[in-house]
Short mmCIF file of C-alpha atoms in Angstrom, two decimals:
data_model
loop_
_atom_site.label_atom_id
_atom_site.label_comp_id
_atom_site.label_asym_id
_atom_site.label_seq_id
_atom_site.Cartn_x
_atom_site.Cartn_y
_atom_site.Cartn_z
CA MET O 647 15.26 6.61 26.30
CA THR O 648 14.07 5.95 22.73
CA LYS O 649 12.22 8.76 21.01
CA ARG O 650 8.55 8.08 20.18
CA LEU O 651 7.71 7.87 16.47
CA GLU O 652 5.25 10.74 16.91
CA ASP O 653 8.09 12.97 18.16
CA MET O 654 10.51 12.20 15.30
CA THR O 655 11.07 14.54 12.37
CA LEU O 656 10.39 13.31 8.85
CA GLU O 657 14.15 13.06 8.26
CA GLU O 658 14.59 10.96 11.41
CA LEU O 659 11.77 8.65 10.29
CA TRP O 660 13.31 8.26 6.83
CA GLN O 661 16.64 7.32 8.42
CA LEU O 662 14.98 4.77 10.68
CA PHE O 663 12.82 3.34 7.88
CA PRO O 664 14.91 3.38 4.70
CA ILE O 665 13.66 2.18 1.33
CA SER O 666 14.96 -1.30 0.71
CA LEU O 667 13.77 -3.62 -2.04
CA VAL O 668 13.81 -7.39 -1.65
CA PRO O 669 12.96 -10.28 -4.01
CA HIS O 670 9.33 -11.41 -4.14
CA ASP O 671 8.32 -13.36 -1.04
CA GLU O 672 5.37 -15.78 -1.15
CA ARG O 673 4.65 -15.08 2.54
CA TRP O 674 3.25 -11.63 1.55
CA LYS O 675 0.05 -13.26 0.28
CA ASP O 676 -0.43 -15.05 3.60
CA MET O 677 0.35 -11.89 5.57
CA PHE O 678 -2.31 -10.04 3.58
CA ALA O 679 -4.89 -12.82 4.03
CA ARG O 680 -4.39 -12.87 7.82
CA GLU O 681 -4.49 -9.08 8.10
CA ARG O 682 -7.55 -8.87 5.86
CA ARG O 683 -9.44 -11.21 8.22
CA ARG O 684 -8.24 -9.24 11.24
CA ILE O 685 -9.36 -5.89 9.77
CA ALA O 686 -12.74 -7.28 8.71
CA GLY O 687 -13.17 -8.53 12.27
CA PHE O 688 -12.79 -5.17 13.99
CA LEU O 689 -14.05 -2.53 11.53
CA THR O 690 -17.70 -1.80 12.32
CA ALA O 691 -18.16 -0.03 8.97
CA ARG O 692 -18.53 -2.91 6.56
CA PRO O 693 -15.74 -2.46 4.02
CA VAL O 694 -16.90 -2.81 0.44
CA ARG O 695 -13.56 -4.39 -0.39
CA ILE O 696 -10.20 -5.05 1.32
CA SER O 697 -7.54 -5.49 -1.37
CA HIS O 698 -3.87 -6.40 -1.53
CA ILE O 699 -2.17 -3.69 -3.61
CA GLY O 700 1.35 -2.54 -4.37
CA SER O 701 4.33 -4.55 -5.53
CA THR O 702 3.94 -7.24 -2.85
CA ALA O 703 0.68 -8.19 -4.60
CA LEU O 704 2.59 -8.95 -7.82
CA ASP O 705 4.42 -12.20 -8.47
CA GLY O 706 8.10 -12.15 -9.27
CA ILE O 707 9.19 -8.54 -8.79
CA TYR O 708 11.25 -6.82 -6.13
CA ALA O 709 9.29 -4.85 -3.53
CA LYS O 710 9.62 -3.14 -0.19
CA ASP O 711 8.91 -5.75 2.52
CA ILE O 712 5.69 -3.89 3.35
CA VAL O 713 2.23 -5.20 2.47
CA ASP O 714 -0.03 -2.47 1.09
CA ILE O 715 -3.75 -2.78 1.77
CA LEU O 716 -6.60 -0.77 0.27
CA VAL O 717 -9.78 -0.60 2.37
CA GLU O 718 -12.78 0.86 0.56
CA VAL O 719 -15.72 1.91 2.73
CA PRO O 720 -19.14 3.21 1.68
CA GLU O 721 -20.14 6.88 1.65
CA ASP O 722 -22.11 6.55 4.88
CA ALA O 723 -19.12 5.19 6.84
CA SER O 724 -17.42 7.62 9.22
CA PHE O 725 -13.72 8.00 8.47
CA GLU O 726 -13.15 9.22 12.03
CA ARG O 727 -14.77 6.11 13.46
CA CYS O 728 -12.72 3.87 11.14
CA ALA O 729 -9.55 5.76 12.11
CA GLY O 730 -10.29 5.20 15.80
CA GLU O 731 -10.86 1.49 15.27
CA LEU O 732 -7.66 1.17 13.23
CA SER O 733 -5.69 3.07 15.90
CA ARG O 734 -7.05 0.85 18.68
CA ASN O 735 -5.87 -2.16 16.66
CA GLY O 736 -2.25 -1.13 16.15
CA TYR O 737 -2.37 1.23 13.17
CA ILE O 738 -0.71 4.65 13.25
CA LEU O 739 -2.26 7.47 11.21
CA MET O 740 0.37 8.76 8.75
CA SER O 741 -1.67 11.26 6.73
CA ALA O 742 -5.24 12.42 6.30
CA GLN O 743 -7.14 14.40 3.74
CA GLN O 744 -10.77 14.42 2.73
CA ASN O 745 -11.93 10.85 2.05
CA ARG O 746 -8.36 9.50 2.18
CA MET O 747 -6.34 8.33 5.16
CA SER O 748 -3.07 6.39 5.29
CA PHE O 749 -1.96 4.25 8.21
CA ASN O 750 0.94 1.97 9.02
CA ARG O 751 1.45 -0.94 11.37
CA GLY O 752 4.78 -2.52 12.17
CA TYR O 753 6.81 0.67 12.56
CA THR O 754 8.55 0.81 15.94
CA PRO O 755 11.05 3.23 17.53
CA GLU O 756 13.69 0.53 16.90
CA GLY O 757 12.83 0.11 13.19
CA PHE O 758 10.60 -2.23 11.23
CA ALA O 759 8.77 -5.06 13.00
CA GLU O 760 8.66 -8.58 11.54
CA GLU O 761 5.47 -7.78 9.61
CA VAL O 762 4.77 -4.30 8.24
CA PHE O 763 1.61 -2.95 6.63
CA HIS O 764 0.52 0.27 4.92
CA LEU O 765 -3.25 0.70 4.91
CA HIS O 766 -5.02 3.14 2.60
CA LEU O 767 -8.57 3.99 3.73
CA ARG O 768 -10.74 5.27 0.87
CA ARG O 769 -14.30 5.65 -0.34
CA THR O 770 -15.74 2.98 -2.60
CA GLY O 771 -14.38 3.34 -6.13
CA ASP O 772 -11.29 5.40 -5.20
CA ASN O 773 -9.12 2.50 -6.27
CA ASP O 774 -6.67 3.33 -9.07
CA GLU O 775 -4.23 1.01 -7.32
CA LEU O 776 -6.38 -1.97 -8.36
CA TYR O 777 -6.12 -0.98 -12.01
CA PHE O 778 -2.34 -0.54 -11.71
CA ARG O 779 -1.92 -3.88 -9.91
CA ASP O 780 -4.02 -5.86 -12.35
CA TYR O 781 -2.46 -4.26 -15.43
CA LEU O 782 1.00 -5.25 -14.20
CA SER O 783 -0.30 -8.76 -13.47
CA LEU O 784 -1.67 -9.03 -17.00
CA PHE O 785 1.52 -7.64 -18.58
CA PRO O 786 4.61 -9.12 -16.87
CA ASP O 787 6.96 -7.13 -19.16
CA CYS O 788 5.45 -3.93 -17.82
CA ALA O 789 5.85 -5.26 -14.26
CA LYS O 790 9.54 -5.93 -14.97
CA GLU O 791 9.90 -2.40 -16.36
CA TYR O 792 8.42 -1.07 -13.13
CA GLU O 793 10.79 -3.24 -11.10
CA LYS O 794 13.76 -1.93 -13.09
CA LEU O 795 12.66 1.67 -12.43
CA LYS O 796 12.28 1.02 -8.70
CA LEU O 797 15.68 -0.66 -8.46
CA SER O 798 17.29 2.29 -10.28
CA LEU O 799 15.75 4.75 -7.78
CA CYS O 800 16.23 2.76 -4.59
CA GLU O 801 19.76 3.88 -3.69
CA GLU O 802 19.29 7.55 -4.59
CA TYR O 803 16.08 7.82 -2.54
CA ARG O 804 16.91 5.35 0.24
CA HIS O 805 16.18 7.99 2.89
CA ASP O 806 13.62 10.06 0.97
CA ARG O 807 10.31 8.20 0.70
CA ASP O 808 8.48 11.19 -0.82
CA GLY O 809 11.20 11.62 -3.47
CA TYR O 810 11.06 7.91 -4.30
CA THR O 811 7.28 7.99 -4.71
CA SER O 812 7.45 11.15 -6.80
CA ALA O 813 10.17 9.73 -9.08
CA LYS O 814 7.90 6.76 -9.88
CA GLY O 815 4.89 9.01 -10.43
CA ASP O 816 5.01 9.43 -14.21
CA PHE O 817 5.28 5.67 -14.76
CA VAL O 818 2.46 4.93 -12.32
CA ARG O 819 0.13 7.58 -13.79
CA ALA O 820 0.78 6.52 -17.41
CA THR O 821 0.31 2.83 -16.59
CA THR O 822 -2.86 3.49 -14.60
CA LEU O 823 -4.29 5.46 -17.53
CA LYS O 824 -3.56 2.53 -19.88
CA ALA O 825 -5.12 0.16 -17.35
CA ARG O 826 -8.29 2.23 -17.09
CA GLU O 827 -8.57 2.33 -20.89
CA LEU O 828 -8.16 -1.45 -21.14
CA LEU O 829 -10.01 -2.53 -18.00
CA GLY O 830 -12.45 0.32 -17.39
CA GLY O 831 -15.92 -0.74 -16.40
CA LYS O 832 -15.00 -4.41 -16.16
CA TYR O 833 -14.01 -4.68 -12.51
CA ASP O 834 -15.79 -7.70 -11.07
CA GLY O 835 -16.59 -6.08 -7.70
CA THR O 836 -14.40 -8.41 -5.63
CA ASP O 837 -10.68 -8.51 -4.99
CA GLU O 838 -10.34 -11.17 -7.69
CA GLY O 839 -9.62 -8.60 -10.40
CA PHE O 840 -10.87 -7.55 -13.77
CA ILE O 841 -12.89 -9.57 -16.24
CA LEU O 842 -11.50 -9.40 -19.78
#
């Protein structure tokens, strides 16, 4: 009998779901668009914005074959209610802290499904990932630098997702700070990006 994901240790999960980077795939945009419509259809709290984030949102760089989604909900939305609706629609809660929850969909006891998503549930405006994404879109050389860093870390941290994320942390923080300085206050309020 296969062990349930909920019963696996972190080390077992990391073995089952290793970090693997693949070339950019145009289907990621379509996956996001379909999932965005699906999420908007079942969440009763009206999301302020549902955004495609992470490396799969960037053209031309290697990424994990996992589409990252940021869902921003207003202050009056109940995170617990949103979590229940996400769970009933195939998402598994990975972590929770005040005003931040992370979910995944497409993780199975046999490994990754055909389509895999990470969903980050946040309050409106808790969206540094949008600044990071759009800065890398505006500056392809910086995106390539990020890709090079990720490729250099991939093998060492193949079975250590937390270590991989931590090793990228300085680059992500420094780039996000630059993005906020350049783009701050100019976000257009949609998922279309920043107005320069």
